[in-house]
């Protein structure tokens, strides 16, 4: 069988360790144990090099990530979660995009910086983080100095996250659920609550609370919670967790844009938008608890 790995000799030991974690793959909590450098595919259905669906400035992210030049987003195809309501299912599940080399990925970062973007925002990076870290090394050697954003569904292993210290400036994890049965039903990940809360702890350990300078995030943790109907997203419990176990100053974006997509129509509880009242109650609770709630 042909090996598809690039030559990693000129990269750091961290990159080489991350690459080893893909062969057999235990990079994320799925631990599929496939040999991705041989082209074998696990749950995320991506081999060792990333598939990129789009690159460009994005103005729809949180205002602290956008500024005047936009957030320099790189969308990765494939995902280690199986959300039945995925709003990007053409990218996550159908994997629309083009395979890229480490060099091309580094070049994209430099182009986003030249364009005037205020950060490099890796969207759905968990399953392709070895190539991302290698590309960050290359891009930094060539003068890339923007903050990096790890924009993740939050199903990340602590052991892998530890290797990202120094490479990631802003962690932006989803906290999707606090109930294992809901996580199993809606994302095929019954251990999501434990995995996710441990991951958020590690992220906060590395970068601390979100720091904002001149209106722009420079470093820290920014948590996202997409409000689902009937509190299926465990929003209140997640707010308690953040306040009590992460930091009372945690920055959170309580997202109100849920709408039924992909297979959501087969699940009656999520086959509607959350009501205005459901969203307002979550926001009010987070404010009462003292969290930094983004608008
Ligand atoms: S990164 Fe992909 S192949 Fe590796 S363990 Fe996770 S889902 Fe499986």
GROMACS .gro file of C-alpha atoms and ligand atoms in nm:
model
  303
    1UNK     CA    1   0.000   0.000   0.000
    2UNK     CA    2   0.128   0.350  -0.084
    3UNK     CA    3   0.205   0.592   0.197
    4UNK     CA    4   0.067   0.940   0.135
    5UNK     CA    5   0.253   1.131   0.410
    6UNK     CA    6   0.454   1.436   0.314
    7UNK     CA    7   0.821   1.456   0.415
    8UNK     CA    8   0.803   1.572   0.777
    9UNK     CA    9   1.174   1.588   0.857
   10UNK     CA   10   1.189   1.968   0.845
   11UNK     CA   11   0.897   2.006   1.087
   12UNK     CA   12   0.898   2.010   1.467
   13UNK     CA   13   0.866   1.709   1.690
   14UNK     CA   14   0.511   1.824   1.770
   15UNK     CA   15   0.408   1.791   1.406
   16UNK     CA   16   0.567   1.448   1.390
   17UNK     CA   17   0.388   1.341   1.709
   18UNK     CA   18   0.056   1.465   1.568
   19UNK     CA   19   0.118   1.275   1.246
   20UNK     CA   20   0.189   0.959   1.442
   21UNK     CA   21  -0.147   1.000   1.614
   22UNK     CA   22  -0.310   0.948   1.271
   23UNK     CA   23  -0.140   0.612   1.217
   24UNK     CA   24  -0.335   0.435   1.359
   25UNK     CA   25  -0.571   0.725   1.416
   26UNK     CA   26  -0.642   0.815   1.778
   27UNK     CA   27  -0.642   1.187   1.712
   28UNK     CA   28  -0.997   1.239   1.835
   29UNK     CA   29  -1.233   1.059   2.074
   30UNK     CA   30  -1.360   0.825   1.799
   31UNK     CA   31  -1.020   0.645   1.803
   32UNK     CA   32  -1.097   0.473   1.471
   33UNK     CA   33  -0.743   0.325   1.456
   34UNK     CA   34  -0.727   0.348   1.077
   35UNK     CA   35  -0.395   0.422   0.905
   36UNK     CA   36  -0.472   0.756   0.745
   37UNK     CA   37  -0.132   0.790   0.579
   38UNK     CA   38  -0.217   0.474   0.386
   39UNK     CA   39  -0.540   0.635   0.270
   40UNK     CA   40  -0.762   0.446   0.515
   41UNK     CA   41  -1.069   0.640   0.627
   42UNK     CA   42  -1.234   0.656   0.967
   43UNK     CA   43  -1.551   0.826   1.090
   44UNK     CA   44  -1.440   1.166   0.954
   45UNK     CA   45  -1.374   1.017   0.607
   46UNK     CA   46  -1.062   1.225   0.544
   47UNK     CA   47  -0.713   1.081   0.488
   48UNK     CA   48  -0.400   1.254   0.618
   49UNK     CA   49  -0.414   1.568   0.404
   50UNK     CA   50  -0.704   1.810   0.454
   51UNK     CA   51  -0.983   1.875   0.208
   52UNK     CA   52  -1.059   2.248   0.203
   53UNK     CA   53  -1.398   2.365   0.090
   54UNK     CA   54  -1.336   2.739   0.094
   55UNK     CA   55  -1.088   3.008   0.199
   56UNK     CA   56  -1.168   3.376   0.241
   57UNK     CA   57  -1.259   3.666   0.466
   58UNK     CA   58  -1.581   3.600   0.656
   59UNK     CA   59  -1.793   3.877   0.805
   60UNK     CA   60  -2.059   3.659   0.969
   61UNK     CA   61  -1.852   3.552   1.271
   62UNK     CA   62  -1.861   3.717   1.614
   63UNK     CA   63  -1.777   4.089   1.584
   64UNK     CA   64  -1.464   4.043   1.800
   65UNK     CA   65  -1.327   3.816   1.526
   66UNK     CA   66  -1.429   4.024   1.226
   67UNK     CA   67  -1.299   4.382   1.255
   68UNK     CA   68  -1.275   4.564   0.925
   69UNK     CA   69  -1.089   4.297   0.729
   70UNK     CA   70  -1.300   3.997   0.824
   71UNK     CA   71  -1.205   3.669   0.986
   72UNK     CA   72  -0.974   3.470   0.757
   73UNK     CA   73  -1.168   3.147   0.746
   74UNK     CA   74  -1.050   2.814   0.612
   75UNK     CA   75  -1.337   2.562   0.602
   76UNK     CA   76  -1.233   2.198   0.626
   77UNK     CA   77  -1.445   1.920   0.480
   78UNK     CA   78  -1.535   1.615   0.690
   79UNK     CA   79  -1.618   1.610   1.060
   80UNK     CA   80  -1.579   1.384   1.361
   81UNK     CA   81  -1.938   1.448   1.471
   82UNK     CA   82  -2.254   1.318   1.310
   83UNK     CA   83  -2.503   1.597   1.385
   84UNK     CA   84  -2.840   1.522   1.228
   85UNK     CA   85  -2.915   1.896   1.206
   86UNK     CA   86  -2.582   2.000   1.052
   87UNK     CA   87  -2.613   2.336   0.877
   88UNK     CA   88  -2.301   2.272   0.665
   89UNK     CA   89  -2.373   1.912   0.572
   90UNK     CA   90  -2.248   1.958   0.215
   91UNK     CA   91  -1.904   2.032   0.364
   92UNK     CA   92  -1.913   1.813   0.675
   93UNK     CA   93  -2.086   1.504   0.541
   94UNK     CA   94  -2.068   1.527   0.160
   95UNK     CA   95  -1.710   1.658   0.191
   96UNK     CA   96  -1.720   1.907  -0.094
   97UNK     CA   97  -1.375   2.061  -0.148
   98UNK     CA   98  -1.020   2.004  -0.272
   99UNK     CA   99  -0.734   1.817  -0.111
  100UNK     CA  100  -0.451   2.056  -0.020
  101UNK     CA  101  -0.084   2.019   0.068
  102UNK     CA  102   0.073   2.167   0.381
  103UNK     CA  103   0.248   2.425   0.161
  104UNK     CA  104  -0.080   2.530  -0.002
  105UNK     CA  105  -0.246   2.562   0.339
  106UNK     CA  106   0.040   2.784   0.461
  107UNK     CA  107   0.013   2.993   0.146
  108UNK     CA  108  -0.362   3.041   0.207
  109UNK     CA  109  -0.286   3.177   0.555
  110UNK     CA  110  -0.035   3.426   0.414
  111UNK     CA  111  -0.286   3.535   0.149
  112UNK     CA  112  -0.555   3.592   0.412
  113UNK     CA  113  -0.308   3.803   0.610
  114UNK     CA  114  -0.215   4.004   0.298
  115UNK     CA  115  -0.584   4.056   0.231
  116UNK     CA  116  -0.622   4.230   0.569
  117UNK     CA  117  -0.801   3.962   0.771
  118UNK     CA  118  -0.759   3.996   1.147
  119UNK     CA  119  -0.709   3.628   1.230
  120UNK     CA  120  -0.684   3.283   1.072
  121UNK     CA  121  -0.997   3.088   1.158
  122UNK     CA  122  -0.977   2.711   1.114
  123UNK     CA  123  -1.334   2.583   1.085
  124UNK     CA  124  -1.381   2.216   1.184
  125UNK     CA  125  -1.008   2.152   1.239
  126UNK     CA  126  -1.009   1.855   1.481
  127UNK     CA  127  -0.961   1.572   1.231
  128UNK     CA  128  -0.694   1.754   1.023
  129UNK     CA  129  -0.498   1.928   1.295
  130UNK     CA  130  -0.160   1.764   1.210
  131UNK     CA  131  -0.153   1.936   0.869
  132UNK     CA  132  -0.282   2.262   1.018
  133UNK     CA  133  -0.005   2.274   1.279
  134UNK     CA  134   0.256   2.195   1.013
  135UNK     CA  135   0.116   2.475   0.795
  136UNK     CA  136   0.119   2.720   1.088
  137UNK     CA  137   0.490   2.645   1.134
  138UNK     CA  138   0.558   2.713   0.766
  139UNK     CA  139   0.342   3.024   0.751
  140UNK     CA  140   0.498   3.172   1.067
  141UNK     CA  141   0.845   3.124   0.917
  142UNK     CA  142   0.721   3.329   0.622
  143UNK     CA  143   0.588   3.611   0.839
  144UNK     CA  144   0.233   3.507   0.933
  145UNK     CA  145   0.166   3.682   1.263
  146UNK     CA  146  -0.214   3.681   1.297
  147UNK     CA  147  -0.390   3.512   1.590
  148UNK     CA  148  -0.508   3.161   1.508
  149UNK     CA  149  -0.862   3.047   1.590
  150UNK     CA  150  -0.952   2.683   1.659
  151UNK     CA  151  -1.321   2.684   1.564
  152UNK     CA  152  -1.436   2.339   1.670
  153UNK     CA  153  -1.745   2.133   1.736
  154UNK     CA  154  -1.581   2.062   2.071
  155UNK     CA  155  -1.535   1.687   2.039
  156UNK     CA  156  -1.162   1.706   2.104
  157UNK     CA  157  -0.927   1.487   2.305
  158UNK     CA  158  -0.726   1.652   2.581
  159UNK     CA  159  -0.414   1.455   2.481
  160UNK     CA  160  -0.425   1.602   2.130
  161UNK     CA  161  -0.511   1.952   2.250
  162UNK     CA  162  -0.202   1.952   2.475
  163UNK     CA  163   0.010   1.935   2.160
  164UNK     CA  164  -0.150   2.254   2.024
  165UNK     CA  165  -0.014   2.478   2.299
  166UNK     CA  166   0.166   2.769   2.136
  167UNK     CA  167   0.003   2.713   1.798
  168UNK     CA  168  -0.352   2.823   1.883
  169UNK     CA  169  -0.431   3.167   2.024
  170UNK     CA  170  -0.810   3.160   2.041
  171UNK     CA  171  -1.010   2.847   2.117
  172UNK     CA  172  -1.370   2.871   2.000
  173UNK     CA  173  -1.538   2.540   2.093
  174UNK     CA  174  -1.903   2.457   2.066
  175UNK     CA  175  -2.061   2.324   2.382
  176UNK     CA  176  -2.348   2.140   2.217
  177UNK     CA  177  -2.497   1.917   2.487
  178UNK     CA  178  -2.484   1.835   2.853
  179UNK     CA  179  -2.682   1.513   2.829
  180UNK     CA  180  -2.531   1.195   2.696
  181UNK     CA  181  -2.857   1.055   2.554
  182UNK     CA  182  -2.920   1.372   2.354
  183UNK     CA  183  -2.559   1.370   2.232
  184UNK     CA  184  -2.599   1.010   2.117
  185UNK     CA  185  -2.928   1.073   1.941
  186UNK     CA  186  -2.836   1.399   1.768
  187UNK     CA  187  -2.460   1.365   1.708
  188UNK     CA  188  -2.377   0.993   1.751
  189UNK     CA  189  -2.144   1.083   2.038
  190UNK     CA  190  -2.273   0.965   2.377
  191UNK     CA  191  -1.950   1.067   2.551
  192UNK     CA  192  -1.968   1.423   2.413
  193UNK     CA  193  -2.053   1.589   2.748
  194UNK     CA  194  -1.751   1.443   2.934
  195UNK     CA  195  -1.513   1.482   2.641
  196UNK     CA  196  -1.629   1.835   2.571
  197UNK     CA  197  -1.608   1.960   2.928
  198UNK     CA  198  -1.255   1.816   2.967
  199UNK     CA  199  -1.154   1.976   2.634
  200UNK     CA  200  -1.286   2.318   2.737
  201UNK     CA  201  -1.092   2.294   3.064
  202UNK     CA  202  -0.770   2.221   2.873
  203UNK     CA  203  -0.837   2.502   2.625
  204UNK     CA  204  -0.889   2.749   2.909
  205UNK     CA  205  -0.575   2.623   3.084
  206UNK     CA  206  -0.375   2.708   2.772
  207UNK     CA  207  -0.514   3.048   2.679
  208UNK     CA  208  -0.729   3.179   2.969
  209UNK     CA  209  -1.026   3.413   2.941
  210UNK     CA  210  -1.083   3.597   2.615
  211UNK     CA  211  -0.875   3.913   2.577
  212UNK     CA  212  -1.007   4.186   2.352
  213UNK     CA  213  -0.787   4.473   2.234
  214UNK     CA  214  -0.931   4.759   2.029
  215UNK     CA  215  -1.246   4.555   1.971
  216UNK     CA  216  -1.066   4.244   1.846
  217UNK     CA  217  -1.003   3.913   2.021
  218UNK     CA  218  -0.632   3.842   2.053
  219UNK     CA  219  -0.618   3.534   2.277
  220UNK     CA  220  -0.838   3.322   2.500
  221UNK     CA  221  -1.149   3.108   2.514
  222UNK     CA  222  -1.478   3.190   2.341
  223UNK     CA  223  -1.751   2.930   2.393
  224UNK     CA  224  -2.047   2.887   2.157
  225UNK     CA  225  -2.379   2.732   2.255
  226UNK     CA  226  -2.643   2.689   1.987
  227UNK     CA  227  -2.979   2.705   2.162
  228UNK     CA  228  -3.198   2.409   2.065
  229UNK     CA  229  -3.572   2.368   2.131
  230UNK     CA  230  -3.670   2.228   2.475
  231UNK     CA  231  -3.324   2.302   2.617
  232UNK     CA  232  -3.183   2.000   2.429
  233UNK     CA  233  -2.852   2.188   2.411
  234UNK     CA  234  -2.829   2.185   2.791
  235UNK     CA  235  -2.771   2.560   2.782
  236UNK     CA  236  -2.844   2.625   3.150
  237UNK     CA  237  -2.625   2.338   3.268
  238UNK     CA  238  -2.344   2.454   3.039
  239UNK     CA  239  -2.366   2.807   3.180
  240UNK     CA  240  -2.342   2.661   3.534
  241UNK     CA  241  -2.042   2.451   3.431
  242UNK     CA  242  -1.861   2.750   3.280
  243UNK     CA  243  -1.929   2.968   3.583
  244UNK     CA  244  -1.831   2.708   3.840
  245UNK     CA  245  -1.557   2.507   3.668
  246UNK     CA  246  -1.397   2.726   3.401
  247UNK     CA  247  -1.416   3.094   3.491
  248UNK     CA  248  -1.693   3.332   3.596
  249UNK     CA  249  -1.555   3.565   3.327
  250UNK     CA  250  -1.590   3.319   3.040
  251UNK     CA  251  -1.702   3.473   2.712
  252UNK     CA  252  -1.999   3.296   2.555
  253UNK     CA  253  -2.192   3.339   2.234
  254UNK     CA  254  -2.547   3.214   2.283
  255UNK     CA  255  -2.647   3.142   1.928
  256UNK     CA  256  -3.005   3.189   1.815
  257UNK     CA  257  -2.983   3.077   1.453
  258UNK     CA  258  -3.087   2.712   1.485
  259UNK     CA  259  -3.321   2.602   1.210
  260UNK     CA  260  -3.406   2.247   1.103
  261UNK     CA  261  -3.156   2.131   0.837
  262UNK     CA  262  -3.025   1.807   0.693
  263UNK     CA  263  -3.212   1.521   0.872
  264UNK     CA  264  -3.373   1.732   1.146
  265UNK     CA  265  -3.723   1.683   1.005
  266UNK     CA  266  -3.704   1.318   1.121
  267UNK     CA  267  -3.663   1.432   1.484
  268UNK     CA  268  -3.985   1.602   1.601
  269UNK     CA  269  -3.823   1.780   1.898
  270UNK     CA  270  -3.580   1.969   1.676
  271UNK     CA  271  -3.807   2.014   1.377
  272UNK     CA  272  -3.870   2.378   1.466
  273UNK     CA  273  -3.674   2.690   1.557
  274UNK     CA  274  -3.633   2.770   1.928
  275UNK     CA  275  -3.882   3.032   2.037
  276UNK     CA  276  -3.787   3.389   2.120
  277UNK     CA  277  -3.869   3.309   2.484
  278UNK     CA  278  -3.644   3.000   2.491
  279UNK     CA  279  -3.351   3.207   2.364
  280UNK     CA  280  -3.424   3.503   2.592
  281UNK     CA  281  -3.429   3.278   2.903
  282UNK     CA  282  -3.085   3.135   2.822
  283UNK     CA  283  -2.937   3.480   2.756
  284UNK     CA  284  -3.085   3.621   3.076
  285UNK     CA  285  -2.952   3.327   3.279
  286UNK     CA  286  -2.598   3.373   3.142
  287UNK     CA  287  -2.607   3.745   3.215
  288UNK     CA  288  -2.737   3.682   3.568
  289UNK     CA  289  -2.453   3.437   3.624
  290UNK     CA  290  -2.205   3.708   3.524
  291UNK     CA  291  -2.063   3.554   3.207
  292UNK     CA  292  -1.943   3.782   2.927
  293UNK     CA  293  -2.227   3.733   2.681
  294UNK     CA  294  -2.163   3.842   2.324
  295UNK     CA  295  -2.448   4.008   2.136
  296LIG     S1  296  -0.979   1.200   1.339
  296LIG    FE1  297  -1.117   1.086   1.202
  296LIG     S2  298  -1.018   0.886   1.169
  296LIG    FE2  299  -0.917   0.984   1.345
  296LIG     S3  300  -1.018   0.902   1.526
  296LIG    FE3  301  -1.121   1.095   1.470
  296LIG     S4  302  -1.291   1.042   1.334
  296LIG    FE4  303  -1.153   0.864   1.345
   0.00000   0.00000   0.00000
